């Protein structure tokens, strides 16, 4: 489609599209909300979050999209992903085709075994959560730490504040630690 | 419109503790509300009423009335009130 | 309950709606008027302020009642009175909310709101005038039409079973349930008073005469005949206790059938949440 | 309770914030995807501000309860989606007839019937105008983003109270579920309209009086006014009537109290329309994409504009005609099989080409699709 | 049972005669004025012919029961009026989605809400098209006299079965209650369409198959075909789908199976239209008066014609345009605040003047009123 | 009831719908699947023909069940299954008509059809899977959610009273009423068989686990934990007879609660009218 | 209103409009149905019957209209009555204004005491029913007999058939007699 | 896909009357239907199962199986059938 308008101006690509994907219980919605809130609070950027639903509302949604832009976000849904986080093999298989050429792929290397590209970051989020952060529940937060390290989408301190503001009382330390683990582990790999 | 006709009781003395002979009749009947349903006439234990040509109650035996309340509490159209109670 | 002077026979005139045309639309002799009188006298005896009473009804002959009285009156859609009333009561918990309803209105189309109001035990008094038929629409069968009875939609005799409104209410959780008839006036008035004073959902089922349809189609005669029939067929709860199921067949057991004064009331319970969480 | 005024909210959450700002203190509802979050948030928030939340046994009862509570004196709301909206129709009609203010939120999903509970649609647009039986006039309001859901919800309440009528707030699954950062308004930032109370002495009170603006003052319960409210066609006293003259007066009142103030009620956002030769007309979540497509076309040098309808009903034919006075083609983009397109057709002269740009497969319209359609007509 | 074939019937009675002639053997309903006689007559007559009558707990259940019975294999009907029609909307939508044939009679009275139970109206016309949520296509049929209620009821059943869809039969209080002498049709006099049964082997059966005419054959229960029926948007197998392509196919099917056969469905009676310069458009009981007014005008030498709509929905814009090709003015007469007038506007070019002749006070339009309006425009 | 060969463990595979994708949409461990297995095995033991069974449901997780089975399946609108089923049964009185429904579907929006089906005593078997919450829409309170329990619409603990579905059914006139749990499999299967064979309206209330919502929000753990909980809290009707009301608090009384085999059935009674009046 | 059309052709008056009016229990609907059926069966004329309803359907309707015409009846409601039967004073008061100049008025002279014209027929239908026909219920049938005698709208034998076809079993004789009483009583007065 | 791995029982002899040593394992597990809900594993009175990495059942102690039916009647996804019953 290269007509009179698109041929001339194209659809502006001033947007960064993120998808967090996994299975029901992995807290992808929570992670997306926190990430959005952090980006929103950091200022200067617009964010839109959306998620998929099972039959009616039931069943944990397994996919959340975030669109980030310095301009007004006219179209709220992700079209071509700039960043895909896949916490399971199934999620990767399903959403990899939506990743832009050259887009960033982050996978849970403990659960995802077959990756169709060599350019990706693999961090064993779930194993790290269980073994180092003390609870499998925070694998998603570790992943957020990794995203923070691998992109310049949001500063770590603001992300930390956002996580703590939403985390249940009593889990602050665990979450803080999780963020750090993810951040550091990813930094190691940063190319 | 109120039924103020006094119709003489023919038979036995009423058991009523009220003496209606000096005052108004025992009851006020609002004939414009009355629908001639016959309930008061039929339910009065003292046969105080007779129906008029339209089926509406006439106090035929006023002195019988004991002010027992039955007619007015059962009147579905609030057409009966007492002059004494 | 304020103490009031001895009630005059013309007390109901003080409660009729000004500027409304009388008499009512009801057929001559319709029991609805008797219930209305009992309700007014009960309210008067209890000394409630007119402003504090909301009367809610659905559609049906019975449901025309509220417009005749000088209270707040809400004549709603068929079967939905209790749902509207729930909105009124919850919005204005200090009001006395009374629903006037027919057997069709309450139990056919309105059955769901009926059982849910019972379940919630919301403090609404429901006066259900059971005339065993749809009066307003001209004599169709209702959920209380007895088996074998005639109506315009049961021309060969009703093949359906009927609800016992009181049993249904008890099964659904109502905390005050009683049955009266339009013949037994003093008991009716007293039961309405008790229901109004009860905290929680209260049901007064009033057996009443639709001689125009039920009476005519089932050869039960005119209003007088039907009231006499109610008299003959009624037994009090006290007497019923010593009667066999067989003896009780085709009898109206009148009196209080269920009373639970321990059950908490919906609006009260909600208020506790508000009190605990209000910022 | 000090909370940051800028928050990440779903459209459903923004709706609740707007409603509470507008004074909503009574919510009755029944859960249904994709509107359920509205009920859940009301359940949590209303007790905190002394309001009342009740989950009713169904949508019929929900609609009944908010009318009952509104007549009693509170500002009330319910929220639902297609199947529930259909069930509410009878009692919405009761609110029209009794002139009871209240707001019904319909977060639209795909239909008919159970349809597509988690997919977006705008296919209840015509139902919002014609869903209940009989003659009446309807108001429906449609925001296009999480951000404008707050003021549009406030506007919906204001219209309901100002005109004594039920107002439908048409959201859709995308707006309802999507999250954006929203700056919550400060007290005083938006006007809040409260229903006009009678000043007459109770004995002179005429509940459905024909005032100059046709809206009758409305007391709450326990304010000393006792009157009759009925769904039967009634005279100004509120008593049922069968008289032809009184019937016509009542129905004219219901229609004219809105029609006479169409300009006050109608709201649209016209962008780049001054010299537009081609225009988009859209509403709800689609308007985001149309605005982008129009801007891009402008950048490419084409005279393209965009009209977003914030008020769907009453449809203001005159305004649309005026706005499109230079257009030779209007593209009506909506997520249904063509509903508002008929109204646009009615509004515009025959020589304007109307192009429906419809999508009804559960997905939203993309800017690419809009541009492709534009390319065809410019 | 030999009964005279000429009988004095109410319109409601004529409807029952037509329905039984068409093969209706299952009626579920809930009484409501002015439709109740239909239920009462069905209660009396159906057992006599081995059919089934049930009075349900409300209109929602009535609509559900006729759909259940239709899926089971019978021809079914319900009858109601405004408030009941509103309550039925959700399950009417289910019938659209599941493509279940059935006839819903709406004997119209004044609305909105409880309105005017014993007064005539035609104000549910638009609701018959747009009353339930979502996208779909609707058929509505409207006789104008007791006599033509018999064939039109038969036609409503034929359309329902032919197109696998709910059909609304729009009567009104005047037709429903008025009595006229009616000659009952003999067996064979009218065509009776019976639903097309599948011929595929059960294991190859595709319940919502896309056939050439878009209508899928429909087995009864216990005929060896077991399949799934759901109100969720579904694929041709009857299984719920969320796939955009399958969704669009289903909705297109619902719309096109009717749109593609508009000419077969649409029926109107054009009188004196060949050279008419002024025409009446009307339907239902109003058409009697318009026809008289047109005839009188002809007698007086004016080129006036009358179009009566027997099919209201789908509205056939082309036919109306063609019929009115010589008209400079069209008077649309209806018993509401203007519903079908919008469709006529859509149908006709801008240079044709459209004059609404509306009455909504519970009375019917008199020939005098029509003539007076005519005088203004000729 | 045909005598059948000893049932194989894989018998249910013969009844699963061809061309439908498995496994189901339900969450891992959802009790719905257990009930579905019991139903299939019951049908198989009774030897019914697949063609003769119509399964009707409304909307909810539970209501998704019929699509998975190779019977005539009608997945209707929320709460209306019994009204549709009444149409099916009355049109095809020789079929076995079974309604699968949830606590919300049957008792919230569908409460009216529920009580009327009970009243009519129409020969429909209703399997009501009571998981105390709205599963499908994500965990809102239902009419069976116990007082004090948490759901997304009772964030401060439920202030409402709950229905006892069995009591409601008895009050409304059902002629077979029983309660089972997904833990007590053999009893469940047997009760479904009895209900299917009963002539008249039969209700089987199955206590089931929605660990995804009810379990999580009320800290009752996963599917296993909830099944164990049902095991611990259940007492049979036989044992319950000798227990005090206090001892019975928070217990699930399982077994047949009501059975009336004398009551005539709706379709039968109607058939008599047809037989008497058919021309 | 004497415009271009009406001025020229007028509204054709080839219709005869009858109203039977009384109070709820007097059987006016029944009478109108029977009369209609008789006219319809007699042939050569079209008939339309309509009646008024109370709130919803309840309460016996008290008024029934019949329009008779040799032509098609376009407008089904009565406009100006050719014949008014009034069985009560209330009915007469209410409907007398609808009677055409020179229209025929028939009243129950036992119940109607004030008649605003001298040109009318008075027959004590109710009294005749009670005293001579044996049951007050057949006052309406007596009135039909009178209408039959005073107009040429329908022959007596056809009317008799129509009455008997609709009358409950066992009341045939009573109804037949009632028709005759009415017919004869009215004939006496026929001017 | 069916789980046909035999995992040796480590401990005591099973009480089963079935001898599985010659034939297939006691149960057939359809892993593509199994949702790893853990019910079979937890409810088996003989501790026949152990969860695999995904939480799905592995017949760790097949000889213990008494064919008591508990696991398969409780499996909500019909993923378990018996090879013997
Ligand atoms: C939705 C709807 N359905 C049906 C009706 C018609 N309708 C009006 S009253 C009524 C029944 C009234 O019966 P009941 O409640 O017993 O009252 P009664 O007239 O006997 O006092 C019906 C079916 C209606 N008004 N609205
Ligand atoms: C008219 C209507 N209102 C609301 C809904 C949304 N809805 C779908 S399922 C459901 C509740 C289901 O609860 P329950 O019946 O207990 O079934 P479960 O999911 O728990 O098995 C609701 C409210 C709907 N589909 N239709
Ligand atoms: S008060 Fe009693 S005694 Fe007196 S008239 Fe009335 S019913 Fe008869
Ligand atoms: S009870 Fe009342 S309405 Fe009836 S006859 Fe007596 S006074 Fe008249
Ligand atoms: S129809 Fe029956 S219920 Fe209605 S007013 Fe008459 S007697 Fe009363
Ligand atoms: S949400 Fe609850 S009821 Fe629904 S499938 Fe999951 S566990 Fe079962
Ligand atoms: S059949 Fe019984 S013993 Fe064998 S694995 Fe299953 S639950 Fe364990
Ligand atoms: S019970 Fe069934 S689904 Fe659950 S773990 Fe065992 S085999 Fe898998
Ligand atoms: Mg009744
Ligand atoms: Mg549930």
PDB file of N, CA and C in Angstrom, chain C residues 25 27 61 136-137, chain G residues 55-59:
ATOM      1  N   UNK C  25     -60.828   2.846  40.393  1.00  0.00           N
ATOM      2  CA  UNK C  25     -61.161   2.123  39.162  1.00  0.00           C
ATOM      3  C   UNK C  25     -61.651   0.706  39.430  1.00  0.00           C
ATOM      4  N   UNK C  27     -63.582  -2.704  40.430  1.00  0.00           N
ATOM      5  CA  UNK C  27     -64.960  -3.172  40.331  1.00  0.00           C
ATOM      6  C   UNK C  27     -65.655  -3.015  41.684  1.00  0.00           C
ATOM      7  N   UNK C  61     -54.562  -4.680  38.864  1.00  0.00           N
ATOM      8  CA  UNK C  61     -55.598  -3.950  39.600  1.00  0.00           C
ATOM      9  C   UNK C  61     -55.061  -3.533  40.956  1.00  0.00           C
ATOM     10  N   UNK C 136     -56.464  -7.449  36.099  1.00  0.00           N
ATOM     11  CA  UNK C 136     -56.332  -6.311  35.190  1.00  0.00           C
ATOM     12  C   UNK C 136     -56.479  -6.672  33.719  1.00  0.00           C
ATOM     13  N   UNK C 137     -55.905  -7.790  33.329  1.00  0.00           N
ATOM     14  CA  UNK C 137     -55.937  -8.138  31.909  1.00  0.00           C
ATOM     15  C   UNK C 137     -57.134  -9.001  31.554  1.00  0.00           C
TER      16      UNK C 137
ATOM     17  N   UNK G  55     -59.286   0.253  31.993  1.00  0.00           N
ATOM     18  CA  UNK G  55     -57.839   0.160  32.194  1.00  0.00           C
ATOM     19  C   UNK G  55     -57.416  -1.259  31.828  1.00  0.00           C
ATOM     20  N   UNK G  56     -56.379  -1.400  31.036  1.00  0.00           N
ATOM     21  CA  UNK G  56     -56.011  -2.675  30.418  1.00  0.00           C
ATOM     22  C   UNK G  56     -57.311  -3.291  29.921  1.00  0.00           C
ATOM     23  N   UNK G  57     -57.556  -4.561  30.113  1.00  0.00           N
ATOM     24  CA  UNK G  57     -58.777  -5.131  29.543  1.00  0.00           C
ATOM     25  C   UNK G  57     -59.901  -5.234  30.546  1.00  0.00           C
ATOM     26  N   UNK G  58     -59.587  -4.883  31.788  1.00  0.00           N
ATOM     27  CA  UNK G  58     -60.472  -5.165  32.889  1.00  0.00           C
ATOM     28  C   UNK G  58     -61.777  -4.371  32.846  1.00  0.00           C
ATOM     29  N   UNK G  59     -62.744  -4.913  33.499  1.00  0.00           N
ATOM     30  CA  UNK G  59     -64.010  -4.199  33.625  1.00  0.00           C
ATOM     31  C   UNK G  59     -64.760  -4.353  32.325  1.00  0.00           C
TER      32      UNK G  59
END
